[in-house]
Structures are given as C-alpha cells and as structure tokens.
Amino acid sequence: MLSFDRLKLLFPRAQAEHLASIAELGDALLDGFKVSRKPLRWQFFLAQMAHESGGLSMLEENLNYRAESIFKTWPTRFPSIADSEPFARSPEKLANRVYSDRMGNGSSETGDGWRFRGRGYIQLTGRDAYRKVGTITGLDLEAQPELALDPEHAFHVACGFWSWKKLNDTCDTGDFLAVTKIINGGTHGQTDREAWLDKVRRVFADPLPVHEQPPADEVIAVQRALQLKGYTQIGAADGDLGPRTIAAVTSFRIKTGLPKGLIDAKLRQALGITKR
C-alpha cells in the first residue's frame, strides 16, 4: 500500500530518505499496530500525521517566535508582551519556560522543555511522551529523543504514539474530530486536517478501468448530488468515476453508515437519486 510513488504523491515536500524508509517499513508497522485493519484507521492516521508534520516537511517544533506570538500562544505564562520579550527569537529559552513542570518535564533549569520539544511525524512532546512511546516501540527515546525524527525510526514512533493514545478505538467510531482532540488537546488546524484526509483518500483511491466505469449519466447524477452535500472537492461533474469521486463516495458511505461499495442502489437512495 505505502509505495514510494504513492507516498511521493501524498507528501511531495518530504525528504526522499523518509519516503524510502516508510515505503520499506510502513506496511509492516501499520499491520503490527493494527492500523491497517480498517480503512478509517489508516486514513485518519496518515491525515493527522500529515497535518502535524506539514506533509512530513516539518519534523521539529519551530519555537522561533516573536514576542507578540508568544503572548498570544501562552497568555497564562506571559501576561503581557513585555513579559514575552526576553524569550523572543530564543527557541531553547522559550521551550524551557513553556514546557517546564508539566508533561513529565522538570523545571526550566533542567532543560527538559528543549530536550523533549516536539519532534517527528506527530510531534512527540514532553518527557512522559518520549518515555511511554519509547517503551511501546522498544526505542530509548528518553535518552535519545532525536530518534523521533530519524528517517529509520520516525514512522515507528508515530505508530507508537497512535497505540499509546489508543487511537484505533477512536477511529472505529468514525469521529475524526475526536481523534484531533486527543492528539492536539483541542481542534487547532481542523480544516487542514480534513483537507489532508480528503487528499489521503484521493491518493489511495485507485481509478476504475474504463471497462468497469458505470454509465456516465449515473456517475454525473451521483457527482451532482455529492456536490450538493458539500463534497465540492470532486471537481466537475464529468461522469468519470476517478479518484476524487471515489474518495467522496467512500467518505459519504462511511459517514452515513452504508456498507462498502461505490455506486449502488443504497447510495442512490441515500443521495435521493431516482434511477431513470
């Protein structure tokens, strides 16, 4: 499933060594962590991972903030912009302040905030996270936190985080927003996460061979009905059951509790289409 070419389509800005490692190890890891057993699990996993890492292009937390941004992001830690000024453009100093005395980290003097800053495909953060995910993966992340962004281990760490948070169970409910809340603690970036979910489904939706395509008028009716339901990402209603339309059909079927399939009587009924 996770071929290099398909990963390159999904993550065009990722470094080649990361894509190569995922292509080599990814399927076995997804299987081992039971992520590949249900479509919603691996779709949600890849989408959330993509958002957290900017499409595998940002593997380490950027803490090079202006004073105004520090004040806006951590108002309880910095009551005013003046309080933020000493930490502006000082990533290590800022990390040790904002991540001190929580998530298993010690005081700011210990340097834990900087040592255990966000890294990897799902931005592992805090000593507790590094320790617990390390135990799950068999990697000594507490002693070597930089392994979380190493091409050889980063995907394994992301799977370990997924297991630690028991996110397979949440995926099985079909609630993508609930997955976001567990990862993020809120709903930050939800629009982008959903856009990634759509891209994941498109990239992994194999177009049907021409001889298996339904009649064009039937596909157009489905496409137009889906557009009215908000699935505008399918583009023009062109009668072609391609990756975008397949992804939209799959998403709609999942959300409405329909069984697996593409265009059939149950889908037409759910969309209010009367077959001529």
Short mmCIF file of C-alpha atoms in Angstrom, two decimals:
data_model
loop_
_atom_site.label_atom_id
_atom_site.label_comp_id
_atom_site.label_asym_id
_atom_site.label_seq_id
_atom_site.Cartn_x
_atom_site.Cartn_y
_atom_site.Cartn_z
CA MET A 1 0.00 0.00 0.00
CA LEU A 2 2.66 2.52 1.03
CA SER A 3 4.72 2.51 -2.15
CA PHE A 4 7.34 5.20 -2.72
CA ASP A 5 5.45 6.63 -5.72
CA ARG A 6 2.18 6.86 -3.83
CA LEU A 7 3.88 8.41 -0.81
CA LYS A 8 5.55 10.94 -3.10
CA LEU A 9 2.14 11.96 -4.42
CA LEU A 10 0.85 12.33 -0.89
CA PHE A 11 3.91 14.07 0.57
CA PRO A 12 5.64 15.92 -2.31
CA ARG A 13 7.82 18.03 0.03
CA ALA A 14 9.09 15.16 2.16
CA GLN A 15 12.76 14.18 2.01
CA ALA A 16 13.45 11.11 -0.08
CA GLU A 17 15.05 9.17 2.78
CA HIS A 18 11.86 9.48 4.83
CA LEU A 19 9.69 8.29 1.95
CA ALA A 20 12.06 5.41 1.23
CA SER A 21 12.01 4.27 4.85
CA ILE A 22 8.21 4.40 5.06
CA ALA A 23 7.92 2.53 1.77
CA GLU A 24 10.20 -0.19 3.15
CA LEU A 25 8.85 -0.49 6.70
CA GLY A 26 5.47 1.22 6.72
CA ASP A 27 3.14 -1.61 5.71
CA ALA A 28 4.61 -3.97 8.30
CA LEU A 29 4.36 -1.32 11.02
CA LEU A 30 0.76 -0.45 10.17
CA ASP A 31 -0.07 -4.13 10.29
CA GLY A 32 1.80 -4.69 13.55
CA PHE A 33 -0.02 -1.83 15.25
CA LYS A 34 -3.34 -2.95 13.72
CA VAL A 35 -3.75 0.40 11.94
CA SER A 36 -4.13 -1.18 8.51
CA ARG A 37 -7.01 -3.46 9.54
CA LYS A 38 -9.71 -0.86 8.88
CA PRO A 39 -9.69 1.97 6.30
CA LEU A 40 -10.67 4.67 8.78
CA ARG A 41 -7.71 3.80 10.95
CA TRP A 42 -5.01 4.24 8.32
CA GLN A 43 -6.79 7.13 6.61
CA PHE A 44 -7.11 9.08 9.88
CA PHE A 45 -3.54 8.15 10.85
CA LEU A 46 -1.99 9.40 7.61
CA ALA A 47 -4.10 12.58 7.60
CA GLN A 48 -3.27 13.50 11.19
CA MET A 49 0.38 12.68 10.68
CA ALA A 50 0.42 14.82 7.55
CA HIS A 51 -1.06 17.85 9.31
CA GLU A 52 1.21 17.59 12.34
CA SER A 53 4.34 17.43 10.18
CA GLY A 54 3.33 19.72 7.32
CA GLY A 55 3.32 16.80 4.93
CA LEU A 56 6.49 15.34 6.51
CA SER A 57 8.33 18.60 5.80
CA MET A 58 8.47 19.99 9.37
CA LEU A 59 9.78 17.36 11.74
CA GLU A 60 10.83 19.55 14.63
CA GLU A 61 8.82 22.14 16.51
CA ASN A 62 9.60 25.70 15.49
CA LEU A 63 9.86 27.83 18.63
CA ASN A 64 11.43 30.88 17.00
CA TYR A 65 8.53 33.18 17.99
CA ARG A 66 8.11 36.93 18.05
CA ALA A 67 7.09 38.45 21.39
CA GLU A 68 3.55 39.11 20.15
CA SER A 69 3.14 35.48 19.09
CA ILE A 70 4.45 34.21 22.42
CA PHE A 71 1.95 36.36 24.29
CA LYS A 72 -0.91 35.16 22.08
CA THR A 73 0.05 31.48 22.26
CA TRP A 74 0.80 31.24 26.00
CA PRO A 75 -1.15 34.04 27.70
CA THR A 76 -1.13 32.29 31.08
CA ARG A 77 2.66 32.03 31.01
CA PHE A 78 3.20 35.54 29.66
CA PRO A 79 0.65 38.06 30.98
CA SER A 80 1.93 40.82 28.67
CA ILE A 81 4.02 41.32 25.55
CA ALA A 82 6.69 42.88 27.77
CA ASP A 83 6.92 39.60 29.69
CA SER A 84 7.39 37.80 26.37
CA GLU A 85 10.22 39.99 25.09
CA PRO A 86 13.12 38.15 26.84
CA PHE A 87 12.04 34.91 25.13
CA ALA A 88 11.51 36.30 21.63
CA ARG A 89 13.62 34.60 18.94
CA SER A 90 15.16 32.38 21.65
CA PRO A 91 13.77 28.88 20.93
CA GLU A 92 15.66 26.99 23.62
CA LYS A 93 14.90 29.53 26.33
CA LEU A 94 11.23 29.62 25.31
CA ALA A 95 10.88 25.82 25.26
CA ASN A 96 12.37 25.52 28.73
CA ARG A 97 9.90 28.08 30.02
CA VAL A 98 6.64 26.97 28.39
CA TYR A 99 7.19 23.22 28.79
CA SER A 100 8.60 23.30 32.32
CA ASP A 101 6.96 21.43 35.21
CA ARG A 102 4.47 19.57 33.03
CA MET A 103 4.24 16.53 30.72
CA GLY A 104 6.83 14.85 32.94
CA ASN A 105 9.35 17.66 32.45
CA GLY A 106 11.33 19.19 35.27
CA SER A 107 11.82 22.88 35.97
CA SER A 108 13.10 25.27 33.33
CA GLU A 109 16.62 24.88 34.77
CA THR A 110 16.71 21.17 33.82
CA GLY A 111 16.47 21.89 30.10
CA ASP A 112 13.73 19.27 29.71
CA GLY A 113 11.49 21.63 27.76
CA TRP A 114 14.04 21.98 24.99
CA ARG A 115 15.27 18.37 25.19
CA PHE A 116 11.74 17.00 24.84
CA ARG A 117 10.29 19.57 22.43
CA GLY A 118 8.01 18.49 19.60
CA ARG A 119 9.63 16.09 17.14
CA GLY A 120 8.63 13.59 14.49
CA TYR A 121 5.59 12.98 12.34
CA ILE A 122 3.10 13.55 15.18
CA GLN A 123 5.23 16.00 17.18
CA LEU A 124 6.04 13.94 20.26
CA THR A 125 6.31 16.42 23.15
CA GLY A 126 7.30 16.11 26.82
CA ARG A 127 9.41 13.61 28.75
CA ASP A 128 6.38 11.42 29.57
CA ALA A 129 5.51 11.04 25.88
CA TYR A 130 9.07 10.16 24.89
CA ARG A 131 9.31 7.63 27.72
CA LYS A 132 5.96 5.95 27.10
CA VAL A 133 6.26 5.79 23.32
CA GLY A 134 9.81 4.58 23.75
CA THR A 135 8.55 1.70 25.87
CA ILE A 136 5.98 0.77 23.22
CA THR A 137 8.45 0.89 20.34
CA GLY A 138 11.49 -0.51 22.13
CA LEU A 139 13.43 2.69 21.37
CA ASP A 140 15.17 4.58 24.17
CA LEU A 141 13.57 7.89 23.23
CA GLU A 142 14.08 9.36 26.68
CA ALA A 143 17.85 9.01 26.33
CA GLN A 144 17.87 9.71 22.57
CA PRO A 145 14.88 11.97 21.78
CA GLU A 146 16.30 12.80 18.35
CA LEU A 147 15.35 9.27 17.20
CA ALA A 148 11.79 10.56 16.87
CA LEU A 149 12.75 12.42 13.70
CA ASP A 150 15.26 9.93 12.32
CA PRO A 151 14.09 8.51 8.94
CA GLU A 152 14.73 4.97 10.18
CA HIS A 153 12.51 5.35 13.25
CA ALA A 154 10.09 8.26 12.74
CA PHE A 155 7.21 6.19 11.31
CA HIS A 156 7.62 3.61 14.07
CA VAL A 157 7.45 6.39 16.67
CA ALA A 158 4.28 7.79 15.08
CA CYS A 159 2.69 4.32 15.23
CA GLY A 160 3.79 4.02 18.85
CA PHE A 161 2.14 7.33 19.69
CA TRP A 162 -1.05 6.13 17.97
CA SER A 163 -1.01 2.98 20.09
CA TRP A 164 -0.25 4.90 23.30
CA LYS A 165 -3.31 7.10 22.79
CA LYS A 166 -5.47 4.10 21.76
CA LEU A 167 -6.48 5.98 18.64
CA ASN A 168 -7.54 2.89 16.70
CA ASP A 169 -10.53 2.64 19.04
CA THR A 170 -11.42 6.28 18.42
CA CYS A 171 -11.08 5.84 14.66
CA ASP A 172 -13.55 2.96 14.79
CA THR A 173 -16.22 5.41 15.97
CA GLY A 174 -15.75 7.38 12.74
CA ASP A 175 -15.20 10.61 14.68
CA PHE A 176 -12.23 12.34 13.04
CA LEU A 177 -12.67 15.42 15.24
CA ALA A 178 -12.35 13.27 18.37
CA VAL A 179 -9.02 11.99 17.06
CA THR A 180 -7.86 15.59 16.61
CA LYS A 181 -8.82 16.47 20.18
CA ILE A 182 -6.81 13.56 21.57
CA ILE A 183 -3.73 14.50 19.55
CA ASN A 184 -3.98 18.26 19.86
CA GLY A 185 -5.87 18.80 23.08
CA GLY A 186 -8.27 20.95 21.06
CA THR A 187 -9.37 21.41 17.47
CA HIS A 188 -6.50 23.50 16.14
CA GLY A 189 -5.98 23.10 12.40
CA GLN A 190 -9.09 21.01 11.86
CA THR A 191 -9.77 22.43 8.40
CA ASP A 192 -6.28 21.49 7.26
CA ARG A 193 -6.58 18.05 8.86
CA GLU A 194 -9.79 17.41 6.94
CA ALA A 195 -8.14 18.60 3.72
CA TRP A 196 -5.38 16.08 4.31
CA LEU A 197 -7.96 13.37 4.95
CA ASP A 198 -9.52 14.17 1.59
CA LYS A 199 -6.09 14.02 -0.09
CA VAL A 200 -5.27 10.69 1.56
CA ARG A 201 -8.49 9.22 0.23
CA ARG A 202 -7.87 10.59 -3.25
CA VAL A 203 -4.27 9.38 -3.46
CA PHE A 204 -5.22 5.90 -2.28
CA ALA A 205 -8.38 5.62 -4.37
CA ASP A 206 -7.49 3.54 -7.42
CA PRO A 207 -9.40 4.70 -10.52
CA LEU A 208 -11.57 2.06 -12.13
CA PRO A 209 -10.54 0.64 -15.51
CA VAL A 210 -12.56 2.07 -18.39
CA HIS A 211 -14.47 -1.18 -18.90
CA GLU A 212 -15.65 -1.08 -15.25
CA GLN A 213 -16.89 2.52 -15.33
CA PRO A 214 -20.64 2.93 -14.65
CA PRO A 215 -22.71 4.83 -17.26
CA ALA A 216 -21.67 8.48 -17.41
CA ASP A 217 -25.16 9.82 -16.65
CA GLU A 218 -25.31 7.70 -13.48
CA VAL A 219 -21.93 8.99 -12.30
CA ILE A 220 -22.89 12.59 -13.10
CA ALA A 221 -26.07 12.26 -11.02
CA VAL A 222 -24.03 10.98 -8.08
CA GLN A 223 -21.40 13.69 -8.50
CA ARG A 224 -24.00 16.46 -8.55
CA ALA A 225 -25.77 15.02 -5.52
CA LEU A 226 -22.48 14.82 -3.63
CA GLN A 227 -21.67 18.42 -4.58
CA LEU A 228 -24.96 19.48 -3.00
CA LYS A 229 -23.91 17.59 0.13
CA GLY A 230 -20.74 19.69 0.31
CA TYR A 231 -18.32 17.38 -1.48
CA THR A 232 -17.07 20.10 -3.80
CA GLN A 233 -13.58 18.58 -3.88
CA ILE A 234 -14.70 16.15 -6.57
CA GLY A 235 -14.47 18.99 -9.09
CA ALA A 236 -16.63 19.00 -12.21
CA ALA A 237 -19.46 16.51 -12.62
CA ASP A 238 -17.78 14.92 -15.62
CA GLY A 239 -19.16 11.38 -15.49
CA ASP A 240 -15.76 9.84 -14.67
CA LEU A 241 -15.57 7.69 -11.53
CA GLY A 242 -11.99 8.74 -10.79
CA PRO A 243 -10.01 9.11 -7.54
CA ARG A 244 -11.73 12.30 -6.35
CA THR A 245 -15.23 10.91 -6.88
CA ILE A 246 -14.32 7.53 -5.40
CA ALA A 247 -12.91 9.30 -2.34
CA ALA A 248 -16.08 11.38 -1.95
CA VAL A 249 -18.33 8.34 -2.37
CA THR A 250 -16.27 6.41 0.18
CA SER A 251 -16.40 9.28 2.66
CA PHE A 252 -20.16 9.70 2.23
CA ARG A 253 -20.80 5.98 2.65
CA ILE A 254 -18.76 5.91 5.86
CA LYS A 255 -20.48 8.97 7.30
CA THR A 256 -23.95 7.65 6.53
CA GLY A 257 -23.29 4.10 7.71
CA LEU A 258 -23.57 2.48 4.29
CA PRO A 259 -21.66 -0.75 3.65
CA LYS A 260 -18.54 -0.80 1.49
CA GLY A 261 -19.11 -0.19 -2.19
CA LEU A 262 -19.29 2.53 -4.82
CA ILE A 263 -22.39 3.44 -6.82
CA ASP A 264 -25.30 1.15 -5.99
CA ALA A 265 -28.97 1.31 -5.02
CA LYS A 266 -28.20 2.11 -1.38
CA LEU A 267 -26.00 5.05 -2.34
CA ARG A 268 -28.56 6.41 -4.78
CA GLN A 269 -31.28 6.13 -2.15
CA ALA A 270 -29.15 7.91 0.48
CA LEU A 271 -28.44 10.71 -2.01
CA GLY A 272 -32.08 10.95 -3.07
CA ILE A 273 -31.38 9.90 -6.63
CA THR A 274 -34.16 8.24 -8.59
CA LYS A 275 -32.66 6.00 -11.24
CA ARG A 276 -34.23 6.57 -14.64
#
